[in-house]
Amino acid sequence: MIHPTAIVSPGARLGTGVVVGPYAVVGDDVEAGDRTRIDSHAVVHGPTRIGADNHFHPFVSIGGDPQDKKFDGSPTRLEIGDRNVIREYCTFNRGTRGGGGITRIGDDNWIMAYVHVAHDCRIGSSTVMANCATLAGHVTVDDFVVLGAFTVVHQFCAIGRYAFTAMGSVVLKDIPPYVTASGNAAAAHGINREGLRRAGFGSDTIQALHRAYRLIYRNGLRVPEAVERLEEMRSDCPEVVPFIEFLAASGRGIVRQGRR
């Protein structure tokens, strides 16, 4: 179902039931899975691999060259999973050779208008990125994260699963799993209790995660000491394991505790 005014390269591969709207452009080496919809005036560059049941709203620019002065035209790509909603004017860039060559976005993400995902980012599944959220290069966003409107994330930062950022947050350090962060620069302000409740976490688990948060931020422990204490909680509350793994892997250090 390709509108007569759309331009689709002979080198593009479209699955069953794909819809390409008026004046959309689908370039070489683009693969779009079954029932994906590409609305009017959208532009999809290749190499890009798109899964099934995605919806690209008007005026998105997907799979463009990375905004990296070192980019030398080497072959890199963008990979997008299934059932994502990408709203108007979003821009997703392909990877760079120095960053592994791939920008990757998972499944079931809700990505609102004017969101930018730069080169070599890794976005998980079931995230929400509100209007004008902006990721610099090499950012990792884990599953079930919510980024508030106008959140900006510094390159190489990581954001753990079920984390939440408030509107206008400037993220310069890693945000651990389950943590709410806000401000410029973003600081930690406790556990994302409401998000965890909505996700089906029980009250006992949420309380255990709150205790884990206090170990990290309010007991005066260094990160290795906090990890040792978290290990003691592992058997009773396996949900602390993402805390342990995230802290061990953090490359930029974690956001500080906000003022109470």
mmCIF file of C-alpha atoms in Angstrom:
data_model
loop_
_atom_site.group_PDB
_atom_site.id
_atom_site.type_symbol
_atom_site.label_atom_id
_atom_site.label_comp_id
_atom_site.label_asym_id
_atom_site.label_seq_id
_atom_site.Cartn_x
_atom_site.Cartn_y
_atom_site.Cartn_z
ATOM 1 C CA MET A 1 0.000 0.000 0.000
ATOM 2 C CA ILE A 2 2.289 2.723 -1.340
ATOM 3 C CA HIS A 3 0.879 6.155 -2.152
ATOM 4 C CA PRO A 4 1.580 7.271 -5.730
ATOM 5 C CA THR A 5 3.519 10.313 -4.520
ATOM 6 C CA ALA A 6 5.815 8.307 -2.238
ATOM 7 C CA ILE A 7 9.366 7.520 -3.368
ATOM 8 C CA VAL A 8 10.465 3.987 -2.503
ATOM 9 C CA SER A 9 13.868 2.779 -3.641
ATOM 10 C CA PRO A 10 13.995 -0.467 -5.593
ATOM 11 C CA GLY A 11 16.568 -1.517 -2.999
ATOM 12 C CA ALA A 12 14.040 -1.287 -0.147
ATOM 13 C CA ARG A 13 12.353 -4.438 1.156
ATOM 14 C CA LEU A 14 8.827 -4.002 2.500
ATOM 15 C CA GLY A 15 6.876 -6.706 4.308
ATOM 16 C CA THR A 16 3.233 -7.653 3.968
ATOM 17 C CA GLY A 17 0.762 -4.889 4.689
ATOM 18 C CA VAL A 18 3.319 -2.077 4.924
ATOM 19 C CA VAL A 19 1.783 1.363 4.325
ATOM 20 C CA VAL A 20 3.842 4.228 2.872
ATOM 21 C CA GLY A 21 2.019 7.554 2.892
ATOM 22 C CA PRO A 22 2.047 10.588 0.569
ATOM 23 C CA TYR A 23 5.447 12.139 -0.155
ATOM 24 C CA ALA A 24 7.282 9.730 2.127
ATOM 25 C CA VAL A 25 10.774 8.637 1.089
ATOM 26 C CA VAL A 26 12.144 5.142 1.732
ATOM 27 C CA GLY A 27 15.775 4.778 0.693
ATOM 28 C CA ASP A 28 18.174 2.042 -0.325
ATOM 29 C CA ASP A 29 18.802 -0.864 2.035
ATOM 30 C CA VAL A 30 15.751 -0.211 4.182
ATOM 31 C CA GLU A 31 13.846 -3.235 5.459
ATOM 32 C CA ALA A 32 10.410 -2.679 7.012
ATOM 33 C CA GLY A 33 8.560 -5.558 8.645
ATOM 34 C CA ASP A 34 4.943 -6.559 8.213
ATOM 35 C CA ARG A 35 2.191 -4.014 8.888
ATOM 36 C CA THR A 36 4.599 -1.169 9.576
ATOM 37 C CA ARG A 37 3.178 2.240 8.704
ATOM 38 C CA ILE A 38 5.297 5.106 7.365
ATOM 39 C CA ASP A 39 3.179 8.248 7.252
ATOM 40 C CA SER A 40 3.281 11.212 4.919
ATOM 41 C CA HIS A 41 6.546 13.148 4.518
ATOM 42 C CA ALA A 42 8.508 10.655 6.624
ATOM 43 C CA VAL A 43 12.058 9.891 5.469
ATOM 44 C CA VAL A 44 13.765 6.564 6.150
ATOM 45 C CA HIS A 45 17.416 6.196 5.130
ATOM 46 C CA GLY A 46 19.378 2.976 4.984
ATOM 47 C CA PRO A 47 20.926 0.776 6.063
ATOM 48 C CA THR A 48 17.988 0.459 8.458
ATOM 49 C CA ARG A 49 16.177 -2.644 9.703
ATOM 50 C CA ILE A 50 12.651 -2.117 11.044
ATOM 51 C CA GLY A 51 10.525 -4.839 12.620
ATOM 52 C CA ALA A 52 6.785 -5.422 12.417
ATOM 53 C CA ASP A 53 3.824 -3.252 13.478
ATOM 54 C CA ASN A 54 5.727 0.005 13.881
ATOM 55 C CA HIS A 55 4.132 3.391 13.218
ATOM 56 C CA PHE A 56 6.256 6.314 12.000
ATOM 57 C CA HIS A 57 4.302 9.559 12.093
ATOM 58 C CA PRO A 58 4.755 12.462 9.641
ATOM 59 C CA PHE A 59 8.068 14.263 9.225
ATOM 60 C CA VAL A 60 10.286 11.795 11.060
ATOM 61 C CA SER A 61 13.856 11.341 9.809
ATOM 62 C CA ILE A 62 15.044 7.807 10.471
ATOM 63 C CA GLY A 63 18.444 6.253 9.758
ATOM 64 C CA GLY A 64 20.312 9.420 8.800
ATOM 65 C CA ASP A 65 24.084 9.804 8.967
ATOM 66 C CA PRO A 66 25.463 10.143 12.508
ATOM 67 C CA GLN A 67 26.127 13.690 13.670
ATOM 68 C CA ASP A 68 29.764 12.914 14.365
ATOM 69 C CA LYS A 69 32.606 14.846 12.739
ATOM 70 C CA LYS A 70 34.672 11.663 12.687
ATOM 71 C CA PHE A 71 32.129 9.825 10.559
ATOM 72 C CA ASP A 72 33.850 8.778 7.358
ATOM 73 C CA GLY A 73 30.953 7.243 5.473
ATOM 74 C CA SER A 74 31.752 3.705 6.588
ATOM 75 C CA PRO A 75 28.790 1.293 6.538
ATOM 76 C CA THR A 76 26.755 1.473 9.745
ATOM 77 C CA ARG A 77 23.111 0.807 10.501
ATOM 78 C CA LEU A 78 20.011 1.429 12.581
ATOM 79 C CA GLU A 79 17.944 -1.431 13.985
ATOM 80 C CA ILE A 80 14.396 -0.970 15.300
ATOM 81 C CA GLY A 81 12.288 -3.726 16.843
ATOM 82 C CA ASP A 82 8.526 -4.315 16.807
ATOM 83 C CA ARG A 83 5.424 -2.337 17.812
ATOM 84 C CA ASN A 84 7.093 1.016 18.355
ATOM 85 C CA VAL A 85 5.212 4.301 18.030
ATOM 86 C CA ILE A 86 7.422 7.137 16.779
ATOM 87 C CA ARG A 87 5.716 10.505 16.706
ATOM 88 C CA GLU A 88 6.272 13.596 14.567
ATOM 89 C CA TYR A 89 9.726 15.079 13.847
ATOM 90 C CA CYS A 90 11.749 12.402 15.638
ATOM 91 C CA THR A 91 15.313 11.851 14.405
ATOM 92 C CA PHE A 92 17.223 8.580 14.828
ATOM 93 C CA ASN A 93 20.811 8.342 13.541
ATOM 94 C CA ARG A 94 22.775 5.287 12.462
ATOM 95 C CA GLY A 95 25.816 4.136 14.416
ATOM 96 C CA THR A 96 29.485 4.881 13.902
ATOM 97 C CA ARG A 97 32.354 2.493 13.311
ATOM 98 C CA GLY A 98 34.016 3.606 16.544
ATOM 99 C CA GLY A 99 30.838 2.910 18.528
ATOM 100 C CA GLY A 100 30.180 -0.559 17.190
ATOM 101 C CA GLY A 101 28.349 0.497 14.053
ATOM 102 C CA ILE A 102 24.765 0.081 15.298
ATOM 103 C CA THR A 103 22.107 2.263 16.858
ATOM 104 C CA ARG A 104 19.509 -0.103 18.300
ATOM 105 C CA ILE A 105 15.939 0.470 19.535
ATOM 106 C CA GLY A 106 13.919 -2.382 21.053
ATOM 107 C CA ASP A 107 10.201 -3.200 21.123
ATOM 108 C CA ASP A 108 7.008 -1.532 22.355
ATOM 109 C CA ASN A 109 8.496 1.917 22.873
ATOM 110 C CA TRP A 110 6.379 5.068 22.945
ATOM 111 C CA ILE A 111 8.529 7.874 21.527
ATOM 112 C CA MET A 112 6.921 11.291 21.387
ATOM 113 C CA ALA A 113 7.454 14.256 19.088
ATOM 114 C CA TYR A 114 10.893 15.812 18.468
ATOM 115 C CA VAL A 115 12.845 13.082 20.261
ATOM 116 C CA HIS A 116 16.448 12.685 19.066
ATOM 117 C CA VAL A 117 18.348 9.409 19.365
ATOM 118 C CA ALA A 118 21.983 9.913 18.356
ATOM 119 C CA HIS A 119 24.522 7.473 16.971
ATOM 120 C CA ASP A 120 25.377 4.248 18.790
ATOM 121 C CA CYS A 121 22.576 4.553 21.351
ATOM 122 C CA ARG A 122 20.993 1.415 22.790
ATOM 123 C CA ILE A 123 17.336 1.777 23.732
ATOM 124 C CA GLY A 124 15.576 -1.124 25.432
ATOM 125 C CA SER A 125 11.896 -2.043 25.305
ATOM 126 C CA SER A 126 8.711 -0.586 26.787
ATOM 127 C CA THR A 127 10.249 2.828 27.353
ATOM 128 C CA VAL A 128 8.494 6.189 27.177
ATOM 129 C CA MET A 129 10.402 9.174 25.841
ATOM 130 C CA ALA A 130 8.361 12.357 26.148
ATOM 131 C CA ASN A 131 8.489 15.320 23.781
ATOM 132 C CA CYS A 132 11.938 16.708 22.978
ATOM 133 C CA ALA A 133 13.914 14.181 24.991
ATOM 134 C CA THR A 134 17.421 14.165 23.527
ATOM 135 C CA LEU A 135 20.072 11.475 23.727
ATOM 136 C CA ALA A 136 23.678 12.204 22.785
ATOM 137 C CA GLY A 137 25.833 9.475 21.276
ATOM 138 C CA HIS A 138 26.533 6.123 22.956
ATOM 139 C CA VAL A 139 23.721 6.460 25.528
ATOM 140 C CA THR A 140 22.138 3.297 26.953
ATOM 141 C CA VAL A 141 18.518 3.343 28.123
ATOM 142 C CA ASP A 142 17.289 0.117 29.704
ATOM 143 C CA ASP A 143 13.768 -1.377 29.633
ATOM 144 C CA PHE A 144 10.751 0.419 31.184
ATOM 145 C CA VAL A 145 12.520 3.771 31.553
ATOM 146 C CA VAL A 146 10.461 6.979 31.379
ATOM 147 C CA LEU A 147 12.230 10.151 30.218
ATOM 148 C CA GLY A 148 10.312 13.344 30.896
ATOM 149 C CA ALA A 149 9.875 16.074 28.315
ATOM 150 C CA PHE A 150 13.045 18.020 27.458
ATOM 151 C CA THR A 151 15.299 15.549 29.254
ATOM 152 C CA VAL A 152 18.801 15.719 27.785
ATOM 153 C CA VAL A 153 21.340 12.959 28.326
ATOM 154 C CA HIS A 154 25.113 13.373 28.009
ATOM 155 C CA GLN A 155 27.049 10.995 25.774
ATOM 156 C CA PHE A 156 28.054 7.609 27.215
ATOM 157 C CA CYS A 157 25.547 7.839 30.079
ATOM 158 C CA ALA A 158 23.462 4.832 31.097
ATOM 159 C CA ILE A 159 19.960 4.818 32.575
ATOM 160 C CA GLY A 160 18.811 1.691 34.411
ATOM 161 C CA ARG A 161 15.499 -0.147 34.139
ATOM 162 C CA TYR A 162 12.380 1.504 35.599
ATOM 163 C CA ALA A 163 14.215 4.782 36.157
ATOM 164 C CA PHE A 164 12.322 8.045 35.719
ATOM 165 C CA THR A 165 13.497 11.543 34.847
ATOM 166 C CA ALA A 166 11.440 14.650 35.471
ATOM 167 C CA MET A 167 10.794 17.284 32.823
ATOM 168 C CA GLY A 168 13.857 19.313 31.890
ATOM 169 C CA SER A 169 16.393 17.027 33.535
ATOM 170 C CA VAL A 170 20.033 17.344 32.436
ATOM 171 C CA VAL A 171 21.612 13.920 32.878
ATOM 172 C CA LEU A 172 25.407 14.053 33.200
ATOM 173 C CA LYS A 173 25.975 10.818 35.149
ATOM 174 C CA ASP A 174 24.470 7.330 35.137
ATOM 175 C CA ILE A 175 21.029 6.861 36.733
ATOM 176 C CA PRO A 176 20.682 3.531 38.566
ATOM 177 C CA PRO A 177 17.636 1.291 38.101
ATOM 178 C CA TYR A 178 14.373 2.250 39.828
ATOM 179 C CA VAL A 179 15.600 5.780 40.642
ATOM 180 C CA THR A 180 13.776 9.067 40.090
ATOM 181 C CA ALA A 181 16.078 11.882 38.973
ATOM 182 C CA SER A 182 15.513 15.546 38.212
ATOM 183 C CA GLY A 183 17.257 18.874 37.920
ATOM 184 C CA ASN A 184 20.253 20.482 36.207
ATOM 185 C CA ALA A 185 22.418 18.605 36.787
ATOM 186 C CA ALA A 186 20.042 15.719 37.462
ATOM 187 C CA ALA A 187 20.193 14.297 40.993
ATOM 188 C CA ALA A 188 18.562 11.255 42.588
ATOM 189 C CA HIS A 189 15.350 11.838 44.538
ATOM 190 C CA GLY A 190 14.339 8.406 45.738
ATOM 191 C CA ILE A 191 12.717 5.357 44.198
ATOM 192 C CA ASN A 192 10.247 5.574 41.322
ATOM 193 C CA ARG A 193 7.477 4.294 43.573
ATOM 194 C CA GLU A 194 4.519 5.208 41.404
ATOM 195 C CA GLY A 195 6.100 3.716 38.295
ATOM 196 C CA LEU A 196 6.890 0.514 40.170
ATOM 197 C CA ARG A 197 3.337 0.250 41.514
ATOM 198 C CA ARG A 198 1.932 0.706 38.019
ATOM 199 C CA ALA A 199 4.293 -1.997 36.771
ATOM 200 C CA GLY A 200 2.906 -4.463 39.312
ATOM 201 C CA PHE A 201 5.660 -4.443 41.933
ATOM 202 C CA GLY A 202 4.323 -5.385 45.381
ATOM 203 C CA SER A 203 4.652 -3.136 48.402
ATOM 204 C CA ASP A 204 7.203 -5.425 50.058
ATOM 205 C CA THR A 205 9.426 -5.340 46.989
ATOM 206 C CA ILE A 206 9.143 -1.573 46.721
ATOM 207 C CA GLN A 207 10.135 -1.231 50.364
ATOM 208 C CA ALA A 208 13.136 -3.496 49.781
ATOM 209 C CA LEU A 209 14.202 -1.394 46.810
ATOM 210 C CA HIS A 210 13.835 1.712 48.952
ATOM 211 C CA ARG A 211 16.188 0.141 51.507
ATOM 212 C CA ALA A 212 18.612 -0.627 48.693
ATOM 213 C CA TYR A 213 18.417 3.004 47.578
ATOM 214 C CA ARG A 214 19.245 4.161 51.099
ATOM 215 C CA LEU A 215 22.275 1.852 51.158
ATOM 216 C CA ILE A 216 23.570 3.481 48.003
ATOM 217 C CA TYR A 217 22.775 7.099 48.779
ATOM 218 C CA ARG A 218 22.179 7.722 52.469
ATOM 219 C CA ASN A 219 24.445 5.466 54.499
ATOM 220 C CA GLY A 220 27.728 7.140 53.629
ATOM 221 C CA LEU A 221 29.019 4.025 51.900
ATOM 222 C CA ARG A 222 31.344 3.990 48.938
ATOM 223 C CA VAL A 223 29.907 2.225 45.898
ATOM 224 C CA PRO A 224 31.890 -1.033 46.419
ATOM 225 C CA GLU A 225 30.732 -1.126 50.042
ATOM 226 C CA ALA A 226 27.129 -0.545 48.967
ATOM 227 C CA VAL A 227 27.404 -3.394 46.464
ATOM 228 C CA GLU A 228 28.608 -5.723 49.216
ATOM 229 C CA ARG A 229 25.582 -4.826 51.341
ATOM 230 C CA LEU A 230 23.243 -5.247 48.376
ATOM 231 C CA GLU A 231 24.622 -8.728 47.806
ATOM 232 C CA GLU A 232 23.319 -9.619 51.254
ATOM 233 C CA MET A 233 19.806 -8.710 50.085
ATOM 234 C CA ARG A 234 19.944 -10.743 46.880
ATOM 235 C CA SER A 235 18.333 -13.940 48.172
ATOM 236 C CA ASP A 236 15.409 -12.171 49.859
ATOM 237 C CA CYS A 237 14.842 -9.637 47.070
ATOM 238 C CA PRO A 238 16.184 -10.665 43.658
ATOM 239 C CA GLU A 239 14.966 -7.330 42.278
ATOM 240 C CA VAL A 240 18.107 -5.723 43.751
ATOM 241 C CA VAL A 241 20.258 -7.621 41.229
ATOM 242 C CA PRO A 242 19.837 -4.866 38.572
ATOM 243 C CA PHE A 243 21.212 -2.407 41.170
ATOM 244 C CA ILE A 244 24.257 -4.630 41.713
ATOM 245 C CA GLU A 245 24.932 -5.210 38.031
ATOM 246 C CA PHE A 246 24.414 -1.554 37.120
ATOM 247 C CA LEU A 247 26.754 -0.217 39.790
ATOM 248 C CA ALA A 248 29.439 -2.703 38.787
ATOM 249 C CA ALA A 249 29.234 -1.633 35.140
ATOM 250 C CA SER A 250 28.824 2.129 35.568
ATOM 251 C CA GLY A 251 31.454 3.972 33.569
ATOM 252 C CA ARG A 252 30.642 7.601 34.381
ATOM 253 C CA GLY A 253 29.659 7.273 38.018
ATOM 254 C CA ILE A 254 26.098 7.669 39.265
ATOM 255 C CA VAL A 255 24.023 10.795 39.831
ATOM 256 C CA ARG A 256 24.406 12.302 43.287
ATOM 257 C CA GLN A 257 21.733 12.379 45.970
ATOM 258 C CA GLY A 258 19.482 15.418 45.687
ATOM 259 C CA ARG A 259 18.999 17.825 48.576
ATOM 260 C CA ARG A 260 16.210 16.876 50.978
#
